[in-house]
XYZ file of C-alpha atoms in Angstrom:
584
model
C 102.389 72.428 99.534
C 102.170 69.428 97.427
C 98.962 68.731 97.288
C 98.052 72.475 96.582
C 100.398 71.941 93.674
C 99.434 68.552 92.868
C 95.955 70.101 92.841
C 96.361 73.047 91.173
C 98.023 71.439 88.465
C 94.818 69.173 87.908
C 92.824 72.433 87.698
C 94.704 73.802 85.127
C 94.947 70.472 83.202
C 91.453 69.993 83.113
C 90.507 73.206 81.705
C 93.530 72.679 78.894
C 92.239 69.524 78.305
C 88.370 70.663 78.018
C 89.343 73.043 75.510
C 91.166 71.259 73.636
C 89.087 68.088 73.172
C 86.204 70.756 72.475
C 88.386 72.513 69.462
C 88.684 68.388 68.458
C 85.719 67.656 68.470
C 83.988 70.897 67.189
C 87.221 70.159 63.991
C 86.350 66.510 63.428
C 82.862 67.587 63.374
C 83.095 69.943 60.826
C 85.477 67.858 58.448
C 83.210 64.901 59.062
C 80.020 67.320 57.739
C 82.172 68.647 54.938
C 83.442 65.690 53.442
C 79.559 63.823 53.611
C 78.424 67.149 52.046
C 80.707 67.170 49.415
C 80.143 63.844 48.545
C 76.742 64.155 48.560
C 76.512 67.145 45.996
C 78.908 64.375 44.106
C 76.431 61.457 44.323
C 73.419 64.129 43.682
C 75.077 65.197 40.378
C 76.132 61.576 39.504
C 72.174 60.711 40.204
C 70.784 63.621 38.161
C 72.546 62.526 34.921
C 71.426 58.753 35.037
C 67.953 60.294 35.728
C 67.915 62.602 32.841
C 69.670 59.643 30.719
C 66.395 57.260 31.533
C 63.689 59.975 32.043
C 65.236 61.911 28.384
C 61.839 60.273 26.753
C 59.616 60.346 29.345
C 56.542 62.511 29.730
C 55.544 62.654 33.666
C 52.350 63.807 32.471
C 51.432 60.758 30.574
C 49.492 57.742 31.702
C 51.994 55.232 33.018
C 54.280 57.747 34.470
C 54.230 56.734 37.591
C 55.066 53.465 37.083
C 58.285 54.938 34.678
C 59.268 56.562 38.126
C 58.933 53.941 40.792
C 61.422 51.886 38.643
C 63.845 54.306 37.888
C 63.875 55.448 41.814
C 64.099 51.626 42.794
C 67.220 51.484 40.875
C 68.656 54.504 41.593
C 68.512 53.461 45.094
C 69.524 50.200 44.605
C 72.842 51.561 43.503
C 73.332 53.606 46.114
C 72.704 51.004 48.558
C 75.164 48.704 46.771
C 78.199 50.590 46.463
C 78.015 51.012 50.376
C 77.381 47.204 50.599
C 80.249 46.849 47.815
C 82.942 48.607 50.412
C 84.537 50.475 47.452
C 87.735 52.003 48.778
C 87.593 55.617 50.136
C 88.729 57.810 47.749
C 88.446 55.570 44.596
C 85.307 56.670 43.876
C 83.979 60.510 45.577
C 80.320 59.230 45.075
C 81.081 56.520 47.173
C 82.264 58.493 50.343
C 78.224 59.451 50.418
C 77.436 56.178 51.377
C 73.728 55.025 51.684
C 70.788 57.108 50.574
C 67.207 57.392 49.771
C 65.554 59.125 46.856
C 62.473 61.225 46.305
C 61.018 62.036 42.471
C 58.650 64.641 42.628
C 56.052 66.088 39.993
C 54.334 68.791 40.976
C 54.145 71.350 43.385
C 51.045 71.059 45.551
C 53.044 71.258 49.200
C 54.507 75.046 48.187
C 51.906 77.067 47.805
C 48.918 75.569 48.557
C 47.082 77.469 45.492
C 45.627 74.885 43.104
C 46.086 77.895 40.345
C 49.499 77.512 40.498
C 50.157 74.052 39.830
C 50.783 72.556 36.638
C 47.829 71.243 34.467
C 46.999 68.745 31.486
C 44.738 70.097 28.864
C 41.384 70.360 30.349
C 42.422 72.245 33.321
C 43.439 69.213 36.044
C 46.543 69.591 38.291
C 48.842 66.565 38.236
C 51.000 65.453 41.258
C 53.047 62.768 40.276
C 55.969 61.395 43.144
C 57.665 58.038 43.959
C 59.402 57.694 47.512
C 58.535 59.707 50.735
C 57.952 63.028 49.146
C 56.440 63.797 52.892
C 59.620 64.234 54.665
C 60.780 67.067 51.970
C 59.834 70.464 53.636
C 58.446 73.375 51.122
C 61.404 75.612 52.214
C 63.819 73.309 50.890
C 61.207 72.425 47.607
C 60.725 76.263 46.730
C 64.274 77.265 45.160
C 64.592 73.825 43.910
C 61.243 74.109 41.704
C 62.912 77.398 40.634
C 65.971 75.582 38.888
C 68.303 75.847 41.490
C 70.467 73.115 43.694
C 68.975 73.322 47.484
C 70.686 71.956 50.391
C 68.913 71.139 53.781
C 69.784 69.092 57.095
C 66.419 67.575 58.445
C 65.858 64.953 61.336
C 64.205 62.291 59.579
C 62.343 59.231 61.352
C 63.934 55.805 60.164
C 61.990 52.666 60.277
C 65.278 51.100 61.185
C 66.542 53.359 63.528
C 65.002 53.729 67.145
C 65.315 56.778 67.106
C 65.173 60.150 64.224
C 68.576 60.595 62.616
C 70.088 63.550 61.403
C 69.994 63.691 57.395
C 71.316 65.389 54.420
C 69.070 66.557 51.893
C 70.054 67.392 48.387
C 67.424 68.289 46.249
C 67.724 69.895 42.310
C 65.704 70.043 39.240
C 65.892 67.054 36.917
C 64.706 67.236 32.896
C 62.765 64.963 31.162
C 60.818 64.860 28.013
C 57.677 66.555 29.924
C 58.246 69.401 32.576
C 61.280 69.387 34.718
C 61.288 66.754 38.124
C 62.542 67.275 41.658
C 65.126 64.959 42.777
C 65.863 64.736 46.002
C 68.556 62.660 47.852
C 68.485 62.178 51.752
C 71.693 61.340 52.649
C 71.685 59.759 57.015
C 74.557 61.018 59.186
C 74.280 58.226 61.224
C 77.678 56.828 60.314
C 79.139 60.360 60.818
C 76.978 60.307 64.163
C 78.862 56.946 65.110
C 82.010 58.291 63.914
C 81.757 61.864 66.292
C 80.792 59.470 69.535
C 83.848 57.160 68.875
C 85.950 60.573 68.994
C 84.285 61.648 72.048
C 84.487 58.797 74.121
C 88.566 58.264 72.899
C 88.741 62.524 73.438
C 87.387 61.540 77.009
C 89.444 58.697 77.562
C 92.420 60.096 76.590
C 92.178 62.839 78.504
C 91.176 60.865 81.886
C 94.489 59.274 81.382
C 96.334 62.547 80.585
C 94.769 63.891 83.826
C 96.278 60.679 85.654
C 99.009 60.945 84.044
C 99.701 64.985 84.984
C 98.694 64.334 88.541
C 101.319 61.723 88.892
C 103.993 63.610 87.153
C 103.462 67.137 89.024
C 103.511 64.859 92.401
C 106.571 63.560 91.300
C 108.427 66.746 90.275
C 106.421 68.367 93.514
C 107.825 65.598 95.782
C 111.445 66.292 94.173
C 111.377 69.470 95.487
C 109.051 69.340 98.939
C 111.476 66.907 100.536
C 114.249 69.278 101.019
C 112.286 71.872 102.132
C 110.620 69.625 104.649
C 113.883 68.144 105.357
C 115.261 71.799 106.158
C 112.004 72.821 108.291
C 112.925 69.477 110.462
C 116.429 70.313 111.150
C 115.670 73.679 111.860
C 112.924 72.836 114.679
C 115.446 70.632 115.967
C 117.980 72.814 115.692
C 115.665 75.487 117.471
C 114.840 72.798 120.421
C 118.449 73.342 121.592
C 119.982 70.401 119.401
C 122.774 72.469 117.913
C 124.582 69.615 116.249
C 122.034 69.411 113.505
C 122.973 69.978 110.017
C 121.155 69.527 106.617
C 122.745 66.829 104.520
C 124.254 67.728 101.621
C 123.613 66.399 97.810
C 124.998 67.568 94.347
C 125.834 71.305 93.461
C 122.264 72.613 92.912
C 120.201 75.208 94.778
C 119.178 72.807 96.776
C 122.520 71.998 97.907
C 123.915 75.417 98.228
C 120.671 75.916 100.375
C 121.899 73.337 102.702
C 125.301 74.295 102.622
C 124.152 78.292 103.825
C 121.813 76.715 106.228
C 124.730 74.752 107.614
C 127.460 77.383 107.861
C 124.717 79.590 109.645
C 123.869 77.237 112.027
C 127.822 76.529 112.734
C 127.813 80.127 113.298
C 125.183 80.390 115.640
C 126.164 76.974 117.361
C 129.497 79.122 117.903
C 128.020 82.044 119.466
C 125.753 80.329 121.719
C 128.789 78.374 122.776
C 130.708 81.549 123.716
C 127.822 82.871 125.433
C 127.034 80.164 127.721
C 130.870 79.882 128.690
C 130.780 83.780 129.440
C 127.903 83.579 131.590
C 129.105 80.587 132.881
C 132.142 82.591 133.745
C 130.479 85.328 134.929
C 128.431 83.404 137.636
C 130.970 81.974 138.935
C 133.100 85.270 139.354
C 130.299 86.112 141.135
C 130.024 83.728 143.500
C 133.729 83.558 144.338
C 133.764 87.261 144.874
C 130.508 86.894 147.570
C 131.861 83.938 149.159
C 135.606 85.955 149.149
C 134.109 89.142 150.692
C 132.471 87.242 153.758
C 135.713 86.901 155.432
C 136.527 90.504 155.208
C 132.835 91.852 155.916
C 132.906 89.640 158.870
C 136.314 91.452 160.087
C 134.674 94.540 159.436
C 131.631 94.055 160.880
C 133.507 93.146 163.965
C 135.080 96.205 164.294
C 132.547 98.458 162.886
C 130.576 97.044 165.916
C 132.941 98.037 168.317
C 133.541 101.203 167.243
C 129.702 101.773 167.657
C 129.995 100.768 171.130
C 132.634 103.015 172.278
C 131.545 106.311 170.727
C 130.135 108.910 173.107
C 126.818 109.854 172.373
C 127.837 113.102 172.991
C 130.322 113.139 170.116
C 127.215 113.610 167.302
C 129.689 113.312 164.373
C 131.385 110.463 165.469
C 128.547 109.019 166.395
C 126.681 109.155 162.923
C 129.533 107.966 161.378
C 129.623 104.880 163.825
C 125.707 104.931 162.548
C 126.062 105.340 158.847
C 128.411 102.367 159.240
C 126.753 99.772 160.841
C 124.030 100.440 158.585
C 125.830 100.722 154.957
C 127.663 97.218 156.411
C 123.735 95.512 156.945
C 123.121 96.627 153.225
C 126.444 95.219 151.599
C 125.938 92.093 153.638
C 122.213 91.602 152.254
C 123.683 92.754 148.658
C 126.499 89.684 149.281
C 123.188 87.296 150.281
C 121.608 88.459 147.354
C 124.621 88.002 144.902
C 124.593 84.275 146.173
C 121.270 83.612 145.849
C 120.991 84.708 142.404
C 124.463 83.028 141.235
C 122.414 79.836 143.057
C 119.179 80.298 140.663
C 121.673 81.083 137.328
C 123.437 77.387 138.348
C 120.140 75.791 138.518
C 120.787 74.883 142.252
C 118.125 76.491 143.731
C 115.955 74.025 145.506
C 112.401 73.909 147.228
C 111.579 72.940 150.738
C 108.218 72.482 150.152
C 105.452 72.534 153.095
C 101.684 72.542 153.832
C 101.678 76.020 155.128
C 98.645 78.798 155.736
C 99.215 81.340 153.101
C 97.182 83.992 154.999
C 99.691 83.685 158.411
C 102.555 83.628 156.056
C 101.322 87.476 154.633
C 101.130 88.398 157.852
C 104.213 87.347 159.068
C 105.651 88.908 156.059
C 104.327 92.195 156.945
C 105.461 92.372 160.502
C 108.921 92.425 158.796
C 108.260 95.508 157.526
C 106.370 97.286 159.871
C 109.327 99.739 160.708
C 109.068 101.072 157.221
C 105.602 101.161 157.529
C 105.802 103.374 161.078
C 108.761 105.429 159.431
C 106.704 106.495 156.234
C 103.076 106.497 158.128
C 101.592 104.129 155.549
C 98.421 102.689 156.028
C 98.954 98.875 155.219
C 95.036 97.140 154.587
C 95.295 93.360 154.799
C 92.334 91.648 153.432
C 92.815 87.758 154.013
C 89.514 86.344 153.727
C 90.610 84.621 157.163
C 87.748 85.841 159.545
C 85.285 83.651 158.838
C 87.957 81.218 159.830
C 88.802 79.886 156.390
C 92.778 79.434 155.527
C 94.386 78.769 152.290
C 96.694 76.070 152.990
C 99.486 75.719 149.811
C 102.133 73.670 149.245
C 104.800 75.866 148.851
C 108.444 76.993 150.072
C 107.596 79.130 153.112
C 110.971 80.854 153.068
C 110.623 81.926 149.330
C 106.956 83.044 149.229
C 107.490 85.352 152.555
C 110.530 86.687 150.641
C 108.509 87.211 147.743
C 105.748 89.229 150.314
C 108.256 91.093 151.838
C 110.155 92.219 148.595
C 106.718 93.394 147.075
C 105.611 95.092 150.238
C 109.117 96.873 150.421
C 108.667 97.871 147.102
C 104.817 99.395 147.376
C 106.164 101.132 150.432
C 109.353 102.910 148.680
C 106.562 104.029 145.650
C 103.443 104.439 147.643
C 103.829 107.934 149.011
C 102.308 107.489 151.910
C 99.083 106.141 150.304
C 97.240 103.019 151.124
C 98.365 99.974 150.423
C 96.478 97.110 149.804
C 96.887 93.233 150.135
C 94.186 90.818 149.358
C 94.505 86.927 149.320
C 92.065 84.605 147.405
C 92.216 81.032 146.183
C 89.941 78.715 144.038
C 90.229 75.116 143.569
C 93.485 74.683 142.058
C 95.341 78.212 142.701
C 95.684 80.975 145.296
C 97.109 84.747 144.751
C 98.658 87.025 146.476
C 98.266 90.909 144.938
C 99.544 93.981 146.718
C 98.366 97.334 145.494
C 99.771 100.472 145.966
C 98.933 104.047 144.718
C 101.899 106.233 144.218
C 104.204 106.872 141.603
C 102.959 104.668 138.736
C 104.899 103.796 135.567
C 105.829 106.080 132.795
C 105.012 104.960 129.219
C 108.107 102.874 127.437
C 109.163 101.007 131.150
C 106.991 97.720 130.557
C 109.427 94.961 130.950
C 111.799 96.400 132.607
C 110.523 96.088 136.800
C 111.954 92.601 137.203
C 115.548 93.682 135.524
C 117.890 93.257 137.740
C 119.749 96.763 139.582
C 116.710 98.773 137.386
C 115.230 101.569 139.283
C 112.610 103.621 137.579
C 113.940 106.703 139.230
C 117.488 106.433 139.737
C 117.284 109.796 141.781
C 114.807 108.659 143.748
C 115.914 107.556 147.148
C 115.356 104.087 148.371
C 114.013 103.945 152.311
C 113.635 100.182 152.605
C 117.428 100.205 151.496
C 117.212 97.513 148.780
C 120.094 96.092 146.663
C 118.162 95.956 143.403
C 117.596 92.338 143.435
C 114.572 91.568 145.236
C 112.150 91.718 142.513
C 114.555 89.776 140.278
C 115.268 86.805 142.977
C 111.379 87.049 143.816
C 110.504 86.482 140.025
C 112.872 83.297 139.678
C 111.583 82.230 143.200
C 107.676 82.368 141.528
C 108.914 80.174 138.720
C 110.385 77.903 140.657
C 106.891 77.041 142.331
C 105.382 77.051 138.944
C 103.466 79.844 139.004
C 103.440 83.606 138.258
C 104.412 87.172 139.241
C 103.063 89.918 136.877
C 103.029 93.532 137.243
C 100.687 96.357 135.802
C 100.789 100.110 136.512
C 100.295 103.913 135.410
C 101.119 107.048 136.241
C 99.733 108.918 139.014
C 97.454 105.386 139.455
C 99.780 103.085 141.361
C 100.960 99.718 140.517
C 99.696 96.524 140.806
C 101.847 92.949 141.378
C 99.835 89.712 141.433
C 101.442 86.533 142.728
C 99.782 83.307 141.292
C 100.912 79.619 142.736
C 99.236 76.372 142.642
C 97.941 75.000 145.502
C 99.439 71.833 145.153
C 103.240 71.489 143.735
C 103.161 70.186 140.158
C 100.589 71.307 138.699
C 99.889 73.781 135.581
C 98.191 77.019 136.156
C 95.352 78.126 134.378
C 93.908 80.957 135.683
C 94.436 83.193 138.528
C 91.993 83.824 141.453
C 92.456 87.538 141.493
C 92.282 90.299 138.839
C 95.419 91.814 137.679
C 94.230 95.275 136.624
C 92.400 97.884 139.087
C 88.620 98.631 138.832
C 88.105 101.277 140.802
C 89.878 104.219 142.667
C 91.840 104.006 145.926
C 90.088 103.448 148.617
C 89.238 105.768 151.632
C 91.463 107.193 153.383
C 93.549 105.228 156.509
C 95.922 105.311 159.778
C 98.679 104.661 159.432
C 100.065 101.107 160.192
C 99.119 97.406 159.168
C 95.150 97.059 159.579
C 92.928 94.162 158.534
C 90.437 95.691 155.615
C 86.671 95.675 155.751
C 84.901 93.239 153.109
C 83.958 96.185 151.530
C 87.089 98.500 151.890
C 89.095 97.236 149.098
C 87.025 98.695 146.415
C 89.897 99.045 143.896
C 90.347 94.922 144.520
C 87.211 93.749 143.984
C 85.874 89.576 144.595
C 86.493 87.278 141.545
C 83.569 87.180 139.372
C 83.172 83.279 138.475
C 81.468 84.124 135.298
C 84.924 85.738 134.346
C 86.828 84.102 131.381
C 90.258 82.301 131.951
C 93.677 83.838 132.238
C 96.078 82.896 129.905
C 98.752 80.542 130.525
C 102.037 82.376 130.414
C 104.228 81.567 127.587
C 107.154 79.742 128.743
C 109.757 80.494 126.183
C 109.386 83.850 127.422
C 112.560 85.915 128.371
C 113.239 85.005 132.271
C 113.241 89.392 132.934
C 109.992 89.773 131.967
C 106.792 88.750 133.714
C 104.506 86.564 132.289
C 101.547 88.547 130.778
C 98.242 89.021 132.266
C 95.534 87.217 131.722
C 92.841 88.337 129.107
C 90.004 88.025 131.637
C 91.405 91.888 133.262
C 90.044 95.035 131.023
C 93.048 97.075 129.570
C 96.583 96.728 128.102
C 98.876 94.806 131.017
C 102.078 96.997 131.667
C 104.633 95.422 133.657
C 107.147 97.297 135.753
């Protein structure tokens, strides 16, 4: 911001400044012209009279003449060039502000017409052309109104002997009497002095304004510096503030705006340094009321497991009502006590005590394994269950990872596909590059509804609270399975649509540590379900999973998930898959 300002200031200036050492100069220049003219028509007059005063007897037409006229010219100049020499005082004398000039005496007009009829004659017919200095220089438009009777003005560029190069000059030219027919005088009066005079006000004009330019640029940095370094003071607190270092405050100077900036800035900050406090000590409090409750209720759940159990035993068979009751029991009591396991494992991840057992396991056995666990709810809904491992032509994908967490990940997102699948294949494919693996189940049931993005890894959401659960979950699996991704360092993301399915992707690295990337797998479907299946878990064809097709290597990257996002929301899907990314 400074140098913009700092810069834009010098814009302005210079422009300000061009102007107005143009309206100088164009000034100077015109009072310099109007004072030499002035004095010139001054000196001219003054010249005229002495003229008339020595020519009053003098016939131009007579023999001798000329000679008459070369001395009167000589010491007409003469006098000229002596009052410069002289240095009479400016303003003493008008004539002398005319300085130096040179003078013409001219009888005759042969240069105006060019018709020998209409020059003057002698008796017997002859024209006479009688002149003393350069009479060559004067042009005819400037000798026509002056052979007239009238007093002619003219600027000419006139070659000097003494000057290198032509100089601008001042010609005065008028009719002078004499005992004969009238004379032309004329005076040629060199602006070189003026010309000296105008360069000496450029170069100080341009000077001057160099250093006024200077001058501005330092100022405005100055004044711009007196008013950046708060502002860049404020944007450092705040980004330090924002890293989590609540304790910074702007420092406070004076009574001005700055100062009652700061002092806002402050009290907002204090405010907000407040809430957050409060927050973290109610969630603070809330996990651990939590986790006392689930560690309270094991002793009683154990009791009444006990006896729930024995109950079950001793029922007759025959007694159907007592015996579904005995049933319902037992089962309700497996739920709570995974509910109570999931309570603690998520007041575990809130604490930040969560920890990895890390170990060089096959990825594809670990799917598998996974899926055995829920092959019941596979044989109870009569889902077909396609595994495609990329493990027949021997190859494994060997990860280091948690095996406990990534087959509770599996299992929670193969519940999951199951409870929303209707009945419709379900697909599981496995890939891995150099760096990465991934994990994505498919299913092709329910779908999402428009406006529930962000809300499938909430914890206790259902997207259909009506909708009955047959795996029996708590409401927490996709939750626990989300922090569990993060904890390797990788990702779980989620896209679906209505009447299409949903998709979940699992991306880890294959080695603990290290930044993902990209992801081996698509996230978004290209193509329809595939054909239709029996029911139960089944190793997929190459080409069977149409709807999950091989990575293309010519694919762009994924995007690296943001990781300041909210911890209840996936991260988002890479920009290599067509179509918006809906998580649910």
């Amino acid at each position: 911001m400074q140098l913009r300002v700092v810069l834009s200031t010098l814009a302005m200036s210079i422009v300000v400044v061009a102007v107005l050492g143009l309206v100088l100069q164009t000034q100077i220049a015109d009072r310099l012209v109007q004072g030499k003219e002035q004095a010139a028509l001054i000196q001219a007059d003054i010249s005229r009279q002495a003229l008339e005063r020595d020519l009053a007897r003098v016939d131009p037409d007579r023999d001798g003449a000329q000679a008459v006229l070369d001395d009167v010219l000589d010491r007409l100049s003469t006098s000229g060039q002596d009052s410069e020499a002289n240095g009479l005082a400016r303003g003493s004398d008008p004539a002398s502000d005319a300085g130096a000039f040179d003078a013409v005496l001219i009888a005759g007009s042969d240069t105006v017409g060019g018709d020998p009829g209409a020059l003057p004659t002698v008796p017997g017919g002859a024209p006479v052309e009688v002149s003393a200095g350069p009479a060559e220089v004067i042009p005819p438009q400037l000798r026509a109104p002056v052979l007239q009777g009238f007093l002619a003005t003219k600027y000419l560029t006139v070659a000097s002997s003494g000057q290198a190069a032509p100089v601008p000059t001042l010609v005065v030219g008028q009719p002078v009497r004499t005992a004969g027919r009238n004379l032309q005088l004329y005076l040629l009066f060199p602006l070189s002095a003026e010309q000296r005079t105008l360069a000496l006000v450029q170069s100080t004009l341009a000077l001057a304004g160099g250093v006024l330019l200077v001058l501005l640029a330092g100022i405005s940095s100055v004044v711009t510096r007196q008013v950046v370094r708060p502002v860049r003071q404020a944007a450092d607190v705040a980004e330090r503030f924002a890293d989590g270092h609540l304790d910074e405050r702007m420092p406070v100077h004076g009574d001005d705006e700055v100062a009652r900036l700061a002092e806002s800035y402050n009290e907002m900050a204090a405010s907000i340094q407040s809430q957050i406090r409060q927050l973290e000590e109610f969630g603070a409090l809330q996990r651990r009321f939590t986790s006392d409750v689930s560690h309270e209720l094991r002793t009683p759940l154990t009791t009444v497991r006990m006896a729930a159990e024995v109950l079950h035993a001793q029922v007759d068979p025959s007694e159907t009502t007592a015996a579904r009751s005995a049933q319902l029991l037992v089962d309700e009591l497996d739920r709570f006590e995974g509910l109570l396991a999931d309570l603690l494992e998520i007041s575990r991840l809130d604490a930040g005590m969560a920890e990895l057992g890390l170990e060089l396991v096959d990825v594809g056995g670990l799917v598998r394994r996974a899926a055995e666990t829920v092959r019941p709810l596979v044989e109870d809904t009569r889902t077909p269950l396609l595994l495609d491992l990329g493990d027949q032509d021997g190859d494994q994908v060997i990860a280091e990872i948690d095996p406990r967490r990534v087959e509770r990940i599996l299992r929670n997102l193969l519940a999951n596909a199951i409870d929303h699948g209707e009945s419709r294949p379900i697909e599981v494919r496995l890939a891995a590059d150099d760096s990465a693996l991934a994990v994505v189940v498919r299913d092709h049931g329910v779908g999402l509804k428009p406006g529930e993005a962000g809300l499938v890894f909430n914890r206790f959401w259902r997207a259909d609270p009506s909708r009955q659960r047959r795996s029996g979950g708590t409401g927490l699996g996709l939750a626990i399975s989300l922090e569990d991704a993060r904890l390797h360092g990788g990702w779980l993301q989620a896209w679906g649509e209505v009447d299409r399915g949903a998709v979940f992707r699992l991306t880890l690295p294959l080695r603990h540590g290290e930044r993902l990337r990209t992801s081996p797998l698509p996230l978004l479907p290209v193509a329809a379900a595939p054909a239709a299946a029996e029911p139960g878990i089944h190793d997929a064809a190459p080409t069977a999973g149409t709807a999950l097709p091989p990575p293309d290597p010519e694919r762009e990257p994924d995007t690296t998930p943001d990781d300041d996002q909210d911890a209840a929301l996936p991260a988002p899907a890479p920009p290599a898959d067509p179509g918006p990314s809906v998580v649910r």
